[in-house]
Tab-separated table of C-alpha atoms in Angstrom:
chain	number	residue	atom	x	y	z
A	26	MET	CA	99.219	109.814	29.348
A	27	PRO	CA	100.977	107.711	32.117
A	28	GLU	CA	101.266	103.961	31.575
A	29	SER	CA	99.427	101.758	34.041
A	30	ARG	CA	101.305	99.503	36.340
A	31	SER	CA	101.079	95.767	35.497
A	32	ARG	CA	99.802	93.406	38.084
A	33	LYS	CA	102.172	90.851	39.517
A	34	LYS	CA	100.874	87.317	39.448
A	35	ALA	CA	101.257	85.117	42.419
A	36	ALA	CA	103.705	82.220	42.098
A	37	TYR	CA	102.051	78.976	41.281
A	38	THR	CA	102.022	76.592	44.112
A	39	PRO	CA	100.865	73.001	43.259
A	40	PRO	CA	98.215	71.388	45.360
A	41	PRO	CA	99.400	69.068	48.155
A	42	PRO	CA	99.707	65.388	47.166
A	43	LYS	CA	96.723	63.135	47.680
A	44	SER	CA	96.772	60.366	50.172
A	45	SER	CA	98.166	57.078	48.978
A	46	GLY	CA	95.745	54.350	47.965
A	47	PRO	CA	92.207	53.776	48.844
A	48	LYS	CA	91.077	53.382	52.430
A	49	VAL	CA	90.225	49.885	53.540
A	50	ASN	CA	87.865	48.741	56.271
A	51	PRO	CA	89.262	46.753	59.151
A	52	PRO	CA	88.774	42.935	58.867
A	53	TRP	CA	86.135	42.825	61.550
A	54	PHE	CA	83.807	45.381	59.813
A	55	VAL	CA	81.885	43.220	57.527
A	56	PRO	CA	81.232	40.290	59.845
A	57	VAL	CA	79.950	42.747	62.572
A	58	MET	CA	77.779	44.515	59.977
A	59	LEU	CA	76.240	41.271	58.795
A	60	GLY	CA	76.042	39.862	62.430
A	61	LEU	CA	74.070	42.916	63.600
A	62	MET	CA	71.555	42.491	60.731
A	63	LEU	CA	71.094	38.824	61.195
A	64	LEU	CA	70.888	39.188	65.048
A	65	GLY	CA	68.013	41.739	64.586
A	66	LEU	CA	66.230	39.408	62.173
A	67	VAL	CA	66.455	36.533	64.508
A	68	TRP	CA	65.454	38.716	67.492
A	69	ILE	CA	62.299	39.852	65.569
A	70	VAL	CA	61.447	36.160	64.498
A	71	VAL	CA	61.839	34.857	67.975
A	72	THR	CA	59.713	37.723	69.399
A	73	TYR	CA	56.894	36.854	66.858
A	74	LEU	CA	57.137	33.048	67.429
A	75	SER	CA	56.961	33.445	71.240
A	76	GLN	CA	54.178	36.038	71.191
A	77	SER	CA	56.460	38.721	72.625
A	78	ARG	CA	57.459	36.754	75.714
A	79	TYR	CA	61.084	36.142	74.564
A	80	PRO	CA	64.056	36.992	74.073
A	81	ILE	CA	63.538	39.387	77.063
A	82	PRO	CA	60.585	38.401	79.166
A	83	GLY	CA	58.521	41.331	80.593
A	84	ILE	CA	59.140	44.071	78.089
A	85	HIS	CA	56.629	42.571	75.532
A	86	GLN	CA	56.583	44.686	72.212
A	87	TRP	CA	59.844	46.425	73.006
A	88	ASN	CA	61.538	43.362	71.941
A	89	LEU	CA	60.538	44.447	68.318
A	90	ALA	CA	62.134	47.825	68.792
A	91	ILE	CA	65.419	46.104	70.077
A	92	GLY	CA	65.394	43.834	66.917
A	93	PHE	CA	64.792	46.813	64.708
A	94	ALA	CA	67.582	48.778	66.417
A	95	PHE	CA	70.038	45.956	65.637
A	96	ILE	CA	69.003	45.916	62.014
A	97	ILE	CA	69.278	49.740	61.745
A	98	ALA	CA	72.715	49.684	63.381
A	99	GLY	CA	73.916	47.058	60.797
A	100	PHE	CA	72.395	49.012	57.733
A	101	SER	CA	74.040	52.258	59.109
A	102	MET	CA	77.305	50.544	59.027
A	103	THR	CA	76.780	49.891	55.299
A	104	THR	CA	77.193	53.648	54.722
A	105	ARG	CA	80.875	53.302	55.892
A	106	TRP	CA	81.643	50.160	53.971
A	107	ARG	CA	84.471	50.608	51.321
């Protein structure tokens, strides 16, 4: 009976080296993140205290949406914080 051929194994190639060190956020990232959250909070408080006349007169309850948009933008930045 004929002998079967042996399979040739591929040469081992090591994986590429990983990037050096952990990634770091720029220095402006945390102040902007906290600033957006605080600005949204202040915007909503001013809207409630002024009975929806301020900070932007004439858009009434949309001032709440703007405040919440600032807060959501700040919290979405927390997902990128390292």
